[in-house]
GROMACS .gro file of C-alpha atoms in nm:
model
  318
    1UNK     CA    1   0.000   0.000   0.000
    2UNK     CA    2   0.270   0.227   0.139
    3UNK     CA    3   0.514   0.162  -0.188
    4UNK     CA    4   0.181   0.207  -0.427
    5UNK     CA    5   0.139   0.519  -0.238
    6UNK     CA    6   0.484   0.629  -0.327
    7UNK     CA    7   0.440   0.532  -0.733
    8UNK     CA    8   0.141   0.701  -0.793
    9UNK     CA    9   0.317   1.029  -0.585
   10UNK     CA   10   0.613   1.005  -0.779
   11UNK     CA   11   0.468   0.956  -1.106
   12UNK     CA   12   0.220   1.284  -1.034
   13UNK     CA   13   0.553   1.448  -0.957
   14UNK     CA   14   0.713   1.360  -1.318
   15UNK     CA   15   0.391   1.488  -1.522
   16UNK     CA   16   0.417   1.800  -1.344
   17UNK     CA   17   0.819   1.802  -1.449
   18UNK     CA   18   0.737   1.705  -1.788
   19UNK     CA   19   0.463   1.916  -1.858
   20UNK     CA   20   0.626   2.191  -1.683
   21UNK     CA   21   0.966   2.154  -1.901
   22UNK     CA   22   0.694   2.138  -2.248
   23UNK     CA   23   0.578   2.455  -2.148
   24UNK     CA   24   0.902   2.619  -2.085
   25UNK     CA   25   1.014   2.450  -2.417
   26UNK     CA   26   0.710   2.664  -2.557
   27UNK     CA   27   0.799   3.001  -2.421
   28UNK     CA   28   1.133   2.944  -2.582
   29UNK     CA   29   0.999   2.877  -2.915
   30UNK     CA   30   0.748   3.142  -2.875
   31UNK     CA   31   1.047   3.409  -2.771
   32UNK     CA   32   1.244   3.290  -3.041
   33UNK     CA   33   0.986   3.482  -3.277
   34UNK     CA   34   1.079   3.817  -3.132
   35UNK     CA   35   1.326   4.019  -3.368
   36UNK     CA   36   1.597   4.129  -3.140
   37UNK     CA   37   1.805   3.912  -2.878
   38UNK     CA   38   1.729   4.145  -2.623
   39UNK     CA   39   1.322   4.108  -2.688
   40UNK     CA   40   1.376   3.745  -2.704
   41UNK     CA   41   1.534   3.704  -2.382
   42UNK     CA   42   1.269   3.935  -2.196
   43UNK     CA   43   0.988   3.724  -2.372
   44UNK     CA   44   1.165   3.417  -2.248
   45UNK     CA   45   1.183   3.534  -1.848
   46UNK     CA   46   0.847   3.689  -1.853
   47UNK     CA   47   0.681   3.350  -2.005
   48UNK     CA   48   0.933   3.188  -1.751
   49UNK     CA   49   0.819   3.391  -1.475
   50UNK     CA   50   0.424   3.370  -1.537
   51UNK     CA   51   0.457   2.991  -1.475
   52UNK     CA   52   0.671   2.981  -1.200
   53UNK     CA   53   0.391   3.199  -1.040
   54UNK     CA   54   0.160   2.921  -1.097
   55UNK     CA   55   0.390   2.646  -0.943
   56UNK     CA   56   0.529   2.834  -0.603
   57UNK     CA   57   0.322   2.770  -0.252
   58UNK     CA   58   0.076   2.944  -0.140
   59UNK     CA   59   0.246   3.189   0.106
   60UNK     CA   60   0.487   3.316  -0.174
   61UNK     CA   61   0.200   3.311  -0.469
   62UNK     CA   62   0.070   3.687  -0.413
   63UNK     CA   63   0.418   3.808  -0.398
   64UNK     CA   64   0.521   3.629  -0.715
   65UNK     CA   65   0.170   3.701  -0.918
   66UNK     CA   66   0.195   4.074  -0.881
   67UNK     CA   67   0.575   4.005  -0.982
   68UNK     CA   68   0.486   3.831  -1.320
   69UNK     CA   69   0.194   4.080  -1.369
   70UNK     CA   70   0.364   4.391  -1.342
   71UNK     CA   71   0.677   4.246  -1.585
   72UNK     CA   72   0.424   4.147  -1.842
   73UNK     CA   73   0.275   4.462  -1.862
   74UNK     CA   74   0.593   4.665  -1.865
   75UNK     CA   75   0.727   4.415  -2.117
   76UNK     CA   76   0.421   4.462  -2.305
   77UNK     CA   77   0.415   4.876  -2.296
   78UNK     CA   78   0.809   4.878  -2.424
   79UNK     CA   79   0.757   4.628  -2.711
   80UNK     CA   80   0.411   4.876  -2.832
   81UNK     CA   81   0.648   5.153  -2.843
   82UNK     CA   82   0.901   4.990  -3.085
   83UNK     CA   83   0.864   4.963  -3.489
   84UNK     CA   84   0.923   4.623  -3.514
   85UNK     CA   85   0.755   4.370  -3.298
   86UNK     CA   86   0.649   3.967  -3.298
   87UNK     CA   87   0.498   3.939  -3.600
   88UNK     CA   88   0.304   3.585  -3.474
   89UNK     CA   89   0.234   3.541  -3.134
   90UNK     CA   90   0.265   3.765  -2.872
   91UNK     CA   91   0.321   3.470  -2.607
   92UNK     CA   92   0.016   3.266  -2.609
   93UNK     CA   93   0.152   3.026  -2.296
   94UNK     CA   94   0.220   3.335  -2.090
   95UNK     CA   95  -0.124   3.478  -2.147
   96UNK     CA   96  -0.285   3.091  -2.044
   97UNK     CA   97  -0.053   3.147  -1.726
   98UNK     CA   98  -0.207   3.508  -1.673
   99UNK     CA   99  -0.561   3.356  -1.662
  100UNK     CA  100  -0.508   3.083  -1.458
  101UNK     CA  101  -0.307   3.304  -1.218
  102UNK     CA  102  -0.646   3.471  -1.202
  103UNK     CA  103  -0.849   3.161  -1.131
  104UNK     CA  104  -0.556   3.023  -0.850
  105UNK     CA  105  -0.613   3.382  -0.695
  106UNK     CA  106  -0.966   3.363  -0.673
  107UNK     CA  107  -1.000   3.000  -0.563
  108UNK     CA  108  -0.696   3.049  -0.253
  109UNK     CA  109  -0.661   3.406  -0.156
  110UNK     CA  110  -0.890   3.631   0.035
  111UNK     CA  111  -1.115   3.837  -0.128
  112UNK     CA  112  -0.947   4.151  -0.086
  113UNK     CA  113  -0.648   4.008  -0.202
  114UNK     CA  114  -0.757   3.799  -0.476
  115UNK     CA  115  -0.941   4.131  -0.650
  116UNK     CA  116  -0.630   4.295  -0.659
  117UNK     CA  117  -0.424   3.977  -0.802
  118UNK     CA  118  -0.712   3.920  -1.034
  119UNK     CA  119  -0.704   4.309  -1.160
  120UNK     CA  120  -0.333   4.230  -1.217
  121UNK     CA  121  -0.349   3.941  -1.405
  122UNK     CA  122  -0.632   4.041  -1.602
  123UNK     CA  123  -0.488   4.387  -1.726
  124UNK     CA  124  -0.171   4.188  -1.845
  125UNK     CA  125  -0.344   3.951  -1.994
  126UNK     CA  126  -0.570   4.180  -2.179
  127UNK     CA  127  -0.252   4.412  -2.281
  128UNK     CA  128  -0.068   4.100  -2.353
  129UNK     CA  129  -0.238   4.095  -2.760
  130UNK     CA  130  -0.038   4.448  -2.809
  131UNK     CA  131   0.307   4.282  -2.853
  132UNK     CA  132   0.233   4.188  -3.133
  133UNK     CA  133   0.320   4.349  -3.537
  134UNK     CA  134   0.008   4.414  -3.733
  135UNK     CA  135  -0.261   4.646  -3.518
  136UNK     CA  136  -0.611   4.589  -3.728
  137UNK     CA  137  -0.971   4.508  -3.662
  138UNK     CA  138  -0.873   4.156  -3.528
  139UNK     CA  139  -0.642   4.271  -3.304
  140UNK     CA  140  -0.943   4.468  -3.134
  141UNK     CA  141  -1.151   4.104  -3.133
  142UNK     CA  142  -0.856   3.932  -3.027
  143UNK     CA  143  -0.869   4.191  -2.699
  144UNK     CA  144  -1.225   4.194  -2.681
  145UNK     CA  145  -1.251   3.857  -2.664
  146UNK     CA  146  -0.998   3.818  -2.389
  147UNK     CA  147  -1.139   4.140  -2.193
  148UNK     CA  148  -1.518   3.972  -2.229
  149UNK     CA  149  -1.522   3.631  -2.255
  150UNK     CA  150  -1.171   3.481  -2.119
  151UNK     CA  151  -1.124   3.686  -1.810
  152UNK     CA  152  -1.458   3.642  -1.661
  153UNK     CA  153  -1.472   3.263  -1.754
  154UNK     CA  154  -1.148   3.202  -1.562
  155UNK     CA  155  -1.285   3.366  -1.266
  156UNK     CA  156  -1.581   3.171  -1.272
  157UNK     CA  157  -1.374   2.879  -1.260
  158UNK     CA  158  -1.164   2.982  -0.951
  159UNK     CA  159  -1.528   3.061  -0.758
  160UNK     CA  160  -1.667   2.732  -0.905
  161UNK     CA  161  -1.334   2.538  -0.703
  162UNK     CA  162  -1.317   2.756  -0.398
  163UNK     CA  163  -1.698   2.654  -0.388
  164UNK     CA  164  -1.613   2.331  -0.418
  165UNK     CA  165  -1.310   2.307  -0.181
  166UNK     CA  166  -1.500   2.473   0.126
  167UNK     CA  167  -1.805   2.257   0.069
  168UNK     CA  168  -1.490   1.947   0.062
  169UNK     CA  169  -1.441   2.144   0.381
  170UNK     CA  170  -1.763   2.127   0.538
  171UNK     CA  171  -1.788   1.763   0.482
  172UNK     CA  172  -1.440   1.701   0.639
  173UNK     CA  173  -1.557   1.838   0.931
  174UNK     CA  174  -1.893   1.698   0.967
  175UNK     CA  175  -1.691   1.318   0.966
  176UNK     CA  176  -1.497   1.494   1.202
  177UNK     CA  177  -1.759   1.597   1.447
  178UNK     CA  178  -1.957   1.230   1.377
  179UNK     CA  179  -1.606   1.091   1.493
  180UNK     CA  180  -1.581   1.283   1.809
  181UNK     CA  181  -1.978   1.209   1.866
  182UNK     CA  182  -1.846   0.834   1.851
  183UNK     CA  183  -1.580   0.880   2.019
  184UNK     CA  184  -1.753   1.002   2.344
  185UNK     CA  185  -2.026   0.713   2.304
  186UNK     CA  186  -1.757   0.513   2.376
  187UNK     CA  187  -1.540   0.655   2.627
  188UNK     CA  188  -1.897   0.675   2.807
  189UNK     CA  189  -1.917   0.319   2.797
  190UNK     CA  190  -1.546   0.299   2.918
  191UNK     CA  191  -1.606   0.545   3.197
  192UNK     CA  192  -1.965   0.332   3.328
  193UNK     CA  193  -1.760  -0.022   3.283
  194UNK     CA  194  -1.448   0.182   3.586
  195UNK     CA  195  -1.754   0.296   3.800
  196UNK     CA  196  -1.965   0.024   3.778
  197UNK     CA  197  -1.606  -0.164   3.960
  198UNK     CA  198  -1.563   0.134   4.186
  199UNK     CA  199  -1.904   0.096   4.327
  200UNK     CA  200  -1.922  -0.310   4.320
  201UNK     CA  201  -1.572  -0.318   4.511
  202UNK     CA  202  -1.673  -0.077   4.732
  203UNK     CA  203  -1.967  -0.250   4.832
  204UNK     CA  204  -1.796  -0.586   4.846
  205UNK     CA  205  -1.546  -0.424   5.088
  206UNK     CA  206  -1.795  -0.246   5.286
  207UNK     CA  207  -2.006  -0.618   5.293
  208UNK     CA  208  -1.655  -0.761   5.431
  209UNK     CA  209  -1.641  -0.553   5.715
  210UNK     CA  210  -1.983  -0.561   5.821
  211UNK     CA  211  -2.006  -0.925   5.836
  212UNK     CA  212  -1.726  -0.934   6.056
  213UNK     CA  213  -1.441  -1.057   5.874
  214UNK     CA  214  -1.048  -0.948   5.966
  215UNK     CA  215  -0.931  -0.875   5.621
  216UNK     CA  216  -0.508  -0.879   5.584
  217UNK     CA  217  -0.285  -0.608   5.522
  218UNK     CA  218  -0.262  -0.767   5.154
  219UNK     CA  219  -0.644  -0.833   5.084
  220UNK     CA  220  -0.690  -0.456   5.180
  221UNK     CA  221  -0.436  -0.298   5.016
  222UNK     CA  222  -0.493  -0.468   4.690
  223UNK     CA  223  -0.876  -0.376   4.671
  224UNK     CA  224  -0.760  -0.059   4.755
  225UNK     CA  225  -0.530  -0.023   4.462
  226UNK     CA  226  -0.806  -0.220   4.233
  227UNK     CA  227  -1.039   0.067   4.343
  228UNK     CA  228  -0.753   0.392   4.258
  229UNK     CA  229  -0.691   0.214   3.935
  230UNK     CA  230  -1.038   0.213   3.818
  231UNK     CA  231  -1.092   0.561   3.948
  232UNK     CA  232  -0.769   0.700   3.757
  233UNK     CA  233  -0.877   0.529   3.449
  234UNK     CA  234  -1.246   0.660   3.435
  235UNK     CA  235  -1.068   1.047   3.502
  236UNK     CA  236  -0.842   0.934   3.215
  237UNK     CA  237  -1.103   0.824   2.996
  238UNK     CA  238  -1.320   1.165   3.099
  239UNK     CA  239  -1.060   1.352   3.079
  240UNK     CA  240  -0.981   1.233   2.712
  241UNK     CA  241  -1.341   1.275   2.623
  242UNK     CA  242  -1.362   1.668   2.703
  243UNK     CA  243  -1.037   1.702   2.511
  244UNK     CA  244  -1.204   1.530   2.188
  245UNK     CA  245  -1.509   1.731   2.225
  246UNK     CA  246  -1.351   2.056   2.298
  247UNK     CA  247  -1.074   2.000   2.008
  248UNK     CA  248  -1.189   2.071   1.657
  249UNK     CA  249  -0.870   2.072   1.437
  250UNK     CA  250  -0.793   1.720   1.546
  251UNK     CA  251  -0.972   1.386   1.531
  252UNK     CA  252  -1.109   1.248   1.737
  253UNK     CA  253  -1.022   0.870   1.614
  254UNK     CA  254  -0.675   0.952   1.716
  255UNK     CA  255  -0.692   1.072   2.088
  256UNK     CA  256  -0.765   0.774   2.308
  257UNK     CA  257  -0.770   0.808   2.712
  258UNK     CA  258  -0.496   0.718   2.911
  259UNK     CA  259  -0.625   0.482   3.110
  260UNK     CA  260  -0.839   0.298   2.821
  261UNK     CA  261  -0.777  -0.063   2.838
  262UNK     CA  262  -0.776  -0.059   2.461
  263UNK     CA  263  -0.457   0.146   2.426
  264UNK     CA  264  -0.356   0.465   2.230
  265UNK     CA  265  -0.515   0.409   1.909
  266UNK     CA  266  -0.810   0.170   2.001
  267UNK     CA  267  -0.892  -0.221   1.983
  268UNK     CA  268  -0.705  -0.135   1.640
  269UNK     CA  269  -0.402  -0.028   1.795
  270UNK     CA  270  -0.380  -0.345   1.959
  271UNK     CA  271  -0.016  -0.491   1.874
  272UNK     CA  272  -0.069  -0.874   1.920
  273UNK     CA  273  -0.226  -1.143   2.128
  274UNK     CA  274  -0.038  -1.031   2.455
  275UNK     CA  275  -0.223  -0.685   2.435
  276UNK     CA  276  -0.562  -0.891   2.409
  277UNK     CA  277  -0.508  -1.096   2.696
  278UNK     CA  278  -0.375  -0.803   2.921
  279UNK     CA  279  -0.726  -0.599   2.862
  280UNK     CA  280  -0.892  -0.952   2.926
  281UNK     CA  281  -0.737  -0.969   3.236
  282UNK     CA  282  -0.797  -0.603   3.318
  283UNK     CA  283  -1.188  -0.661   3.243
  284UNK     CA  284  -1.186  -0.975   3.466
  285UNK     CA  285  -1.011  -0.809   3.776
  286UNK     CA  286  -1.282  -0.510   3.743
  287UNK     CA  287  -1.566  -0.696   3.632
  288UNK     CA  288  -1.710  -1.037   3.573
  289UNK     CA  289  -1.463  -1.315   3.437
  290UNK     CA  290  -1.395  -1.282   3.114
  291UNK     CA  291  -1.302  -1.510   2.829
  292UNK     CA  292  -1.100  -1.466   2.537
  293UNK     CA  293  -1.141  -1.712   2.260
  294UNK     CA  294  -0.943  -1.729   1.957
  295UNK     CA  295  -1.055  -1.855   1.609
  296UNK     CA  296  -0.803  -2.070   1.450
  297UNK     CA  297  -0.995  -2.303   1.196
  298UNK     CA  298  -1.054  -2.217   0.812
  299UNK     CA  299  -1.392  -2.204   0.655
  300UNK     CA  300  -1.345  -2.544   0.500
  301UNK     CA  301  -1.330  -2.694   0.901
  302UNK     CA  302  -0.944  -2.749   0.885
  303UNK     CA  303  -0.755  -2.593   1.137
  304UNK     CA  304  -0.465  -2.372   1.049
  305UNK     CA  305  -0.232  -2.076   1.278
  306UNK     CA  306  -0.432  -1.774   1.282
  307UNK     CA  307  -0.238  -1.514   1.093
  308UNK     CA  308  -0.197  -1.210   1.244
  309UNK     CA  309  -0.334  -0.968   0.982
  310UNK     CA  310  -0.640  -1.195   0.929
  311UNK     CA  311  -0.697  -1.323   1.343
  312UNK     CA  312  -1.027  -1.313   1.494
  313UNK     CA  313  -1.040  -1.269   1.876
  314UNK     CA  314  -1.368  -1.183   2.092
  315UNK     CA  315  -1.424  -1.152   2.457
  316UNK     CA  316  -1.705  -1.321   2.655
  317UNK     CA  317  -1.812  -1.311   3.013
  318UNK     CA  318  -1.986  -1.582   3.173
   0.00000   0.00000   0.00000
């Protein structure tokens, strides 16, 4: 599981590479088509530059967005100012990157701060059509289109997956909150199961004395230390069960009580047979006897060695 885990991460790791070096090899190309050296090279790191905007984290993303914005439009004013300009493509995979630097902006920034990265981004991409030679009617559509059908669609997107990632959200933390409801069903049950023995050995030693029998030094002492067990695991398991409730960022399968029988992590945490028999014999000095039974035969009536990973173990009291 662990190593399929690993494949699939480092295989989404070398079609990002991949398609990021394509793209790069495309800004190149696309740079190439400018008529001076020095043009070409500022084509090149402004392409460069609009996509590594799109690949940094999210703390450095604003920073690096109104970066790649304000180069692309300064690039774009100084190249409308000379006579002789791209006479293709004006950088068609750095205007894609100003877009969807609009659509990252509105789907993880505030809103404050995504309007102003989204203003960026769409002004650059917008100007981005006046790099190029020939200024005619199409060159107007070209814009128009970006300005009016482009822009907005891209920003439609990014509200479409912020949508979609805080309603992810909202579901996260409704399992969440079903988990911790869970959770404190069952630390109840843990908590009655130490009081219920609190109360039965108390009674049992207050039965002792009043019918008259001496008890030892040792018979006292150890129903004594029965009884401050089972009153330090029922604050445990309390105690664990206000943390669960009262902690919303974590949960609440994870946090187990300290003095739950079943360990840190559950009956799941369990780490073989000699953690089964140990809560056994915790439940039988607290409680009734109790029983654990192992299942060791196959379906076919043969019997076999449990394996761990497939072992079936219950508890029963008489």
């Amino acid at each position: 599981m662990i190593s399929e885990f690993r494949s699939r991460f480092r295989f989404r790791h070398l079609r990002r590479g991949l398609a990021g070096v394509a793209l790069v090899v495309l800004v190149v190309l696309e740079g190439l088509n400018a008529p001076y050296p020095a043009m070409a090279a500022a084509t090149m790191a402004s392409g460069v530059l609009c996509l590594a905007a799109l690949a940094v984290p999210e703390r450095l993303f604003a920073r690096y967005a109104i970066g790649a914005a304000a180069v692309s439009c300064v690039l774009t004013v100084t190249e409308a100012q000379l006579s002789e300009r791209p006479p293709n493509t004006p950088g068609m995979v750095e205007l894609g990157a100003l877009l969807l630097l609009s659509t990252r902006a509105v789907r993880r920034c505030p809103p404050l701060r995504a309007a102003g990265l989204v203003a960026a981004s769409s002004l650059a991409a917008v100007a981005l059509p006046l790099r190029i030679e020939l200024w005619d009617h199409y060159l107007g559509d070209l814009i128009a289109v970006i300005a009016v059908c482009a822009v907005p669609f891209m920003v439609v997107v990014g509200l479409c997956l912020r949508l979609y990632d805080t309603l992810r959200e909202r579901e996260r933390e409704a399992i969440r909150q079903a988990q911790r409801l869970e959770h404190a069903r069952e630390l109840h049950d843990f908590v009655a199961h130490h009081v219920t023995a609190i109360v039965a050995q108390t009674k049992a030693a207050r039965f002792t004395a009043a019918a008259g029998h001496t008890q030892s030094p040792e018979d006292l002492d150890r129903m004594l230390a029965q009884i401050e067990r089972a009153g330090s695991q029922a604050l445990g398991s309390m105690r664990a069960m206000v943390t669960s409730l009262r902690d919303h960022a974590t949960a609440s399968a994870t946090t187990r009580p300290t003095g739950d029988p079943a360990g840190p992590h559950g009956l799941h945490g369990l780490r073989g047979l000699r953690d089964l028999r140990a809560l056994t014999e915790r439940f039988s000095e607290v409680g009734p006897p109790a029983e654990l039974i192992l299942a060791r035969n196959s379906p076919t009536g043969h019997s076999r060695p449990a394996s761990p990973p497939r072992s079936t173990a219950w508890c029963r009291s008489p």
